[in-house]
Coordinates of C-alpha atoms and ligand atoms in Angstrom, one line a residue:
X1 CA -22.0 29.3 -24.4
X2 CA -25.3 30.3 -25.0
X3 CA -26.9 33.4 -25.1
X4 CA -27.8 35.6 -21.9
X5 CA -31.8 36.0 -23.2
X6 CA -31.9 32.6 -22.7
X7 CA -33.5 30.2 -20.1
X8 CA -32.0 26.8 -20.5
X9 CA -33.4 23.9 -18.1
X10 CA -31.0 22.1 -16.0
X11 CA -31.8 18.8 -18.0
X12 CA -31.4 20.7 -21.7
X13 CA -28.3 22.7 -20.6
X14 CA -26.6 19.3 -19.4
X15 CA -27.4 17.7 -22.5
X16 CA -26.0 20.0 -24.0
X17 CA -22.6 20.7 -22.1
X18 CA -22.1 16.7 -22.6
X19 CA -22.6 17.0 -26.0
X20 CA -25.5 14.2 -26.0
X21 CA -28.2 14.5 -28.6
X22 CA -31.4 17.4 -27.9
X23 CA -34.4 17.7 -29.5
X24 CA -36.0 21.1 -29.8
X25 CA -40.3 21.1 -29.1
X26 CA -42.4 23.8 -30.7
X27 CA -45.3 25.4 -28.3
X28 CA -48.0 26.7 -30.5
X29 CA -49.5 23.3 -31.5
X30 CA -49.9 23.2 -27.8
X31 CA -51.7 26.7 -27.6
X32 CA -53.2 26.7 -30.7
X33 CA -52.9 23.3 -32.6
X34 CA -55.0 21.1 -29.9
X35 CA -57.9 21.9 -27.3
X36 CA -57.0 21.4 -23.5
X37 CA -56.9 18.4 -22.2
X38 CA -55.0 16.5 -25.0
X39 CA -52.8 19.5 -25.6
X40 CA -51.1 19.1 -22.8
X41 CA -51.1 15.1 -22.3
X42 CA -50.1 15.2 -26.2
X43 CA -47.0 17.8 -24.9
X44 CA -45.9 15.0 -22.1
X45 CA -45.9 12.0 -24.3
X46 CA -43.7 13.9 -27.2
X47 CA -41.7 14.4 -24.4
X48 CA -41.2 11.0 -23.2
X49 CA -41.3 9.8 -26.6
X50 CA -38.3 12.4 -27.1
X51 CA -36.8 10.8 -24.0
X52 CA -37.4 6.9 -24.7
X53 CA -35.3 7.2 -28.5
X54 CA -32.3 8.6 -26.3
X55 CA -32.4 12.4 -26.6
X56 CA -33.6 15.2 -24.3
X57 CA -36.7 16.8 -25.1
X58 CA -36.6 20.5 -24.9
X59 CA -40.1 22.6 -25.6
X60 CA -39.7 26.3 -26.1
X61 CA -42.1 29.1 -25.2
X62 CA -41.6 32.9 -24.2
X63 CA -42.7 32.9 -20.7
X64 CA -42.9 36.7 -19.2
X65 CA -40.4 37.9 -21.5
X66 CA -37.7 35.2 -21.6
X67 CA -37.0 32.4 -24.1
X68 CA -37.2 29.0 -21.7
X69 CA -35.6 26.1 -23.5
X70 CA -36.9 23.3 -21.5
X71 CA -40.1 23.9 -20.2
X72 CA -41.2 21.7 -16.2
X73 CA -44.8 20.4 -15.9
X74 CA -45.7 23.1 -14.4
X75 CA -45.0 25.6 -17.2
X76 CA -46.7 23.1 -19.4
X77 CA -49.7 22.4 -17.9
X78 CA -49.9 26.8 -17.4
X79 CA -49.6 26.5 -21.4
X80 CA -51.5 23.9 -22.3
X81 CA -54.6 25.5 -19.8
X82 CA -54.0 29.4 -21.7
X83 CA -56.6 30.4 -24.1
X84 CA -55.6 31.1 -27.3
X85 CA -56.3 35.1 -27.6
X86 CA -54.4 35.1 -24.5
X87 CA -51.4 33.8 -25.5
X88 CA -49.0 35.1 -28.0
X89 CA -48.4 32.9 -31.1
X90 CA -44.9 33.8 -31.9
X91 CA -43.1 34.6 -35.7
X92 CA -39.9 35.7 -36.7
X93 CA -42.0 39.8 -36.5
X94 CA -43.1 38.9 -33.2
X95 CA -40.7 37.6 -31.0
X96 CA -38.3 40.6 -30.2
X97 CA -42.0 42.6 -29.0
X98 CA -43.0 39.7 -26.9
X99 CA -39.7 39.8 -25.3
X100 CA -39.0 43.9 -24.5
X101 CA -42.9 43.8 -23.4
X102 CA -42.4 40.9 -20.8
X103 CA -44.9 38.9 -22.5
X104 CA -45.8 35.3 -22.8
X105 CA -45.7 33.3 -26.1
X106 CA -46.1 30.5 -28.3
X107 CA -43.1 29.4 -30.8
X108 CA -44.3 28.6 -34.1
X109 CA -42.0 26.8 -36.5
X110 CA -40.4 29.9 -37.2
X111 CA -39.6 31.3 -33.9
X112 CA -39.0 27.7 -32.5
X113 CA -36.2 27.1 -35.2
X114 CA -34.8 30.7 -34.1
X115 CA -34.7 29.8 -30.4
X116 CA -33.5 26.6 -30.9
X117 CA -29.9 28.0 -33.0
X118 CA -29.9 30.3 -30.2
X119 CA -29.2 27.7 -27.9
X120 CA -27.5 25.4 -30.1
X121 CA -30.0 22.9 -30.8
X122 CA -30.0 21.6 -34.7
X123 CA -33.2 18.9 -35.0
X124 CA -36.7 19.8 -33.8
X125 CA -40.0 17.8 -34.3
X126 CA -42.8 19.2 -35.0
X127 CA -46.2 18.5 -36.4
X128 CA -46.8 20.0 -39.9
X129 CA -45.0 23.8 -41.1
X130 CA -46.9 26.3 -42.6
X131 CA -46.8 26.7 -45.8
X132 CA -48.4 28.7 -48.6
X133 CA -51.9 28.9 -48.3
X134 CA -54.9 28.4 -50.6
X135 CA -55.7 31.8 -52.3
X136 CA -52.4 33.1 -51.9
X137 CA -53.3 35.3 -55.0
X138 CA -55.6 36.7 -53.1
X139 CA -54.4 36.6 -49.7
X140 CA -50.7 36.6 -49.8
X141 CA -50.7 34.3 -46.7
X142 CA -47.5 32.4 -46.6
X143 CA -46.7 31.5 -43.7
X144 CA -42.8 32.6 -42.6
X145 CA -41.5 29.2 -41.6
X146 CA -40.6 28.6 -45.4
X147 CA -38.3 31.7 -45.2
X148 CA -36.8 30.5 -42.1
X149 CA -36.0 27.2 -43.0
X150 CA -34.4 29.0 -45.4
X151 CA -31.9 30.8 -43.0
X152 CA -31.6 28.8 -40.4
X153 CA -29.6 25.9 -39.4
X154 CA -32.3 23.7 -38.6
X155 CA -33.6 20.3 -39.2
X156 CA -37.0 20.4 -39.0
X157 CA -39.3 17.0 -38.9
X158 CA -42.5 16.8 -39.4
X159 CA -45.2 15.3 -41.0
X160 CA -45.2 17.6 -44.5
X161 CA -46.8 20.6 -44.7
X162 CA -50.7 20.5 -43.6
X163 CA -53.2 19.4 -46.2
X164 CA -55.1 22.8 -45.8
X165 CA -52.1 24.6 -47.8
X166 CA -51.5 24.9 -51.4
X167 CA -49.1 22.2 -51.4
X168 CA -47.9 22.2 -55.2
X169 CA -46.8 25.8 -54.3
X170 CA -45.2 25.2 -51.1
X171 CA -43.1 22.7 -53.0
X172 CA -42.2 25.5 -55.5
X173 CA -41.3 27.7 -52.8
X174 CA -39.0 25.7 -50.8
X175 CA -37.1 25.0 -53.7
X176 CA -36.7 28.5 -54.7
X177 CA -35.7 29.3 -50.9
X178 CA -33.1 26.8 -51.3
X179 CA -34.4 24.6 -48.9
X180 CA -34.6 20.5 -49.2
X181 CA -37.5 18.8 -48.6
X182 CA -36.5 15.2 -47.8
X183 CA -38.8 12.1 -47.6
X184 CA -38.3 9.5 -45.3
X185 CA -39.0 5.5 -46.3
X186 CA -41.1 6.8 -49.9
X187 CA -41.2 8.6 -52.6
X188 CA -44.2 10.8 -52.0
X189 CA -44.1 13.8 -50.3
X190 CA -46.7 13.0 -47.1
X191 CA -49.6 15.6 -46.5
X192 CA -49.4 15.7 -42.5
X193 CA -52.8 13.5 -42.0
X194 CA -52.6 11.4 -45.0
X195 CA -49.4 9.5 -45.9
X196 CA -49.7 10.7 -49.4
X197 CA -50.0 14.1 -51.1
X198 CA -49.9 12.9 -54.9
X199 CA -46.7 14.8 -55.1
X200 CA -43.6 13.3 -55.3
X201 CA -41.0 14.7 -52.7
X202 CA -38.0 16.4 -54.2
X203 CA -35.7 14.2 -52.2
X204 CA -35.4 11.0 -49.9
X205 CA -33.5 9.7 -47.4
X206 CA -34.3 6.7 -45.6
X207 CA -31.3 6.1 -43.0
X208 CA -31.3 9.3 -39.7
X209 CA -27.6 9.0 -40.1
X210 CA -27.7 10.1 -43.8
X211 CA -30.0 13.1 -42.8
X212 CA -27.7 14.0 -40.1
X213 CA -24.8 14.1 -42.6
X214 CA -26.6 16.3 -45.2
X215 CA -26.8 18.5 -42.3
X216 CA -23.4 18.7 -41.3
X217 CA -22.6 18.8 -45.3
X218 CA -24.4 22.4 -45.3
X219 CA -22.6 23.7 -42.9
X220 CA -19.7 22.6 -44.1
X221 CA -20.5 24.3 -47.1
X222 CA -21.2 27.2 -45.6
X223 CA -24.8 27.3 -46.9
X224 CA -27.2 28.7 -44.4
X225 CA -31.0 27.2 -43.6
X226 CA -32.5 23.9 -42.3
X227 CA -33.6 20.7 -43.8
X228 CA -37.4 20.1 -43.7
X229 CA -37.9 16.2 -43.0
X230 CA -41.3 14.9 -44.0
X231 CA -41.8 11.7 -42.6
X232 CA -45.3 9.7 -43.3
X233 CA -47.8 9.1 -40.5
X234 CA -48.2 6.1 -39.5
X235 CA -50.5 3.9 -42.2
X236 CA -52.9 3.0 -38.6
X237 CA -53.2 6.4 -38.2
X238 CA -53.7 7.9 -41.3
X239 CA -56.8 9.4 -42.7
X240 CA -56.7 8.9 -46.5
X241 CA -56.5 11.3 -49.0
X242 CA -59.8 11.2 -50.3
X243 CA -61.7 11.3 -47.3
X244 CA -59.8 14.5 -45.8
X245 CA -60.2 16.7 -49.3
X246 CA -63.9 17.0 -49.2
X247 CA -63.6 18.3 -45.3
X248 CA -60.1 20.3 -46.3
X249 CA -62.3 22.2 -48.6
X250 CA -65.8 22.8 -46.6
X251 CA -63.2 24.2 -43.6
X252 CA -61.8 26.8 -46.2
X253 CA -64.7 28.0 -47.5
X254 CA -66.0 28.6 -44.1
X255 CA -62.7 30.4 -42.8
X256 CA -63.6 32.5 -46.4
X257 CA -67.0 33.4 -45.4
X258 CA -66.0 33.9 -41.4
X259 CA -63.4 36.2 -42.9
X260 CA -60.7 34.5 -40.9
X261 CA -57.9 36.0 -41.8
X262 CA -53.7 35.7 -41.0
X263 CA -52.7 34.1 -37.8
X264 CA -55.9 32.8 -37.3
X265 CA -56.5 30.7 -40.3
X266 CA -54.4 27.6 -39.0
X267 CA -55.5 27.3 -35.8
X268 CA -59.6 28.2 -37.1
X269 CA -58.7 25.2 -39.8
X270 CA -57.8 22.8 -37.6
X271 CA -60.2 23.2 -34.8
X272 CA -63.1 23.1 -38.0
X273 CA -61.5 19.8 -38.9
X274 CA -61.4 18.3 -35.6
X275 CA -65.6 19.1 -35.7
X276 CA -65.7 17.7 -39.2
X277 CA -63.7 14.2 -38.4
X278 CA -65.5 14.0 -34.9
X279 CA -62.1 14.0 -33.4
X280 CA -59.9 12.1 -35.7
X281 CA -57.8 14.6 -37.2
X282 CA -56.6 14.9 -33.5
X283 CA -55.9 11.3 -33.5
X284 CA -53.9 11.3 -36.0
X285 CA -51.8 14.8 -35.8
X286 CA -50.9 12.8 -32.4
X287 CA -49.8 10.0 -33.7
X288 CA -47.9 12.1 -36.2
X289 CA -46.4 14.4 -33.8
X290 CA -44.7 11.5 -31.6
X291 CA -43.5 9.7 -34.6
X292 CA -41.7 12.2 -35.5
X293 CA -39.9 12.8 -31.7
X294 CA -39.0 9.5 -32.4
X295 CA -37.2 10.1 -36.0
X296 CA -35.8 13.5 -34.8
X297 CA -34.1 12.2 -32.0
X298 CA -32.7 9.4 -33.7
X299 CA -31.2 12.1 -36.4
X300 CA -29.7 14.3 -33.7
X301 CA -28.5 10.9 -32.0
X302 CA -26.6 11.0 -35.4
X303 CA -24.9 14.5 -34.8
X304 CA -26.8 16.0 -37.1
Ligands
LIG1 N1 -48.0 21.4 -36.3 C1 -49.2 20.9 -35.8 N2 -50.1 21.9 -35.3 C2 -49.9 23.2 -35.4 C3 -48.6 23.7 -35.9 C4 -47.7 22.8 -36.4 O1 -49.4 19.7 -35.8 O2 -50.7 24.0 -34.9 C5 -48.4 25.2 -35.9 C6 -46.9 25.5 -36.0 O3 -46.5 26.3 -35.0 C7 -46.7 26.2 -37.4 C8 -48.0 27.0 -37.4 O4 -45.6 27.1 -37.4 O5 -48.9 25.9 -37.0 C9 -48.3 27.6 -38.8 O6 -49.0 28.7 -38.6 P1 -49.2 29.8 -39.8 O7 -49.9 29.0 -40.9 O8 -50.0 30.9 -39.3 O9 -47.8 30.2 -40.2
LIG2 MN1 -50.1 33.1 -42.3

């Protein structure tokens, strides 16, 4: 049973008739996380990566008005091709809009994790959430996939939260939303392009099967939310630490004097630090993105 707002592909709604494991796909990062070409090559191989660990990949977007769960080539090379000002990127406040005015749209975390319940989907991979952001004091920018990870039933993986957030806040956040933040294989909480943030991680779980339980523990409890996963990039891919501060900051301070403000900020950050590493930071949120496909399928292959 799913809901009649709802496109499900043939693949996605067989998967999940038969019960086999799904894994939901965000769309913004393809819109406005990565610059045409490797967008949409990036989109294919989290698909087959998806795919090859024994789950069905299903990407969601808002195309002319309808939530499609399970998106053909066609639809993602349309995407992947969109410029960004022409394409909606998608919250919790914007999806109901998008949908009455027959628009088209990119799923952030937020929206993704809403579409995804809607159809019955519980782990989705994605890159890094969004998170509070430097200058909050200022700003109040906090991005709403904290709140909805803390209401819906979700497991979210991904690489941390990105490096250009206030990530001693975010923390602080999350745990006041309720919401676990759980490691995979260390200690440290992972900042999305380095493997280390210098934070520990509030919780750890090495094996997908124990993840999967701690899902199906939450509901049993009747607690509502997700589970935000942070698994490590790759150590071949990783930029460290040190290298990716100095950049991190000159980005900010140009979004500061740009006067780049809300939804703009991430995507002007990340296109700044793609410039700043000559291409590396693309690299490796790649190599990120696909290792986590792999880890989510494995934890819905789990019956999370
Ligand atoms: N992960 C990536 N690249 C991205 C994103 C995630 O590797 O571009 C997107 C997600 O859609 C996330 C959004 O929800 O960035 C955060 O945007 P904001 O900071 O405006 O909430
Ligand atoms: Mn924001």
């Amino acid at each position: 049973m799913t809901h009649d707002l709802i496109d499900l592909s043939p693949e996605v709604r067989d998967a999940l008739d038969g019960g086999r494991p799904v894994v939901a796909l965000e769309s913004t990062i393809i819109t406005h996380g990565m610059p045409f070409p490797q967008n949409l090559e990036v989109a294919r191989r989290v698909e087959t990566s998806v795919r090859e660990s024994g789950a069905t990949p299903a990407t969601i977007a808002v195309m002319a008005g309808r939530i499609r769960v399970g998106l053909d080539d066609e639809t993602l090379q349309a995407l992947s091709r969109t410029p960004q000002d022409q394409v909606m990127k998608l919250s919790r406040a914007d999806l109901a809009v998008c949908m009455a005015t027959g628009r088209t749209g990119a799923t952030t975390v937020a929206a993704t994790m809403i579409c995804a319940d809607l159809a019955g989907i519980r782990v989705f991979a994605t890159g890094g959430i969004g998170g509070v952001h430097r200058g909050v004091e200022e700003t109040m920018d906090v991005s709403a996939d904290l709140q909805e990870l803390a209401r819906t039933p979700v497991t979210v993986v991904s690489a941390g939260a990105k490096a250009i957030l206030d990530l001693p806040r975010t923390l602080e956040l999350l745990e006041t939303l309720g919401v676990p933040v759980i490691a995979v294989g260390q200690d440290a909480l992972p900042a999305f392009w380095s493997r280390d943030s210098g934070l520990a991680a509030p919780l750890r779980l090495d094996d997908p099967a124990d993840i999967a339980a701690a899902a199906r523990m939450r509901r049993a409890l009747g607690l509502p939310g997700g589970q935000l996963v942070v698994n490590p990039i790759p150590a071949a891919d990783e930029i460290p630490r040190a290298r990716m501060i100095p950049l991190v900051d000159q980005a900010l301070a140009e979004a500061r004097t740009q006067g780049v403000a809300a939804k703009a900020v991430t995507p002007f950050l990340l296109a700044r630090l793609f410039e700043l590493t000559a291409g590396q930071s693309l690299s490796a949120n790649i190599a990120l993105v696909i290792n986590n496909a792999r880890l989510a399928a494995r934890i819905a292959a789990e019956g999370a």
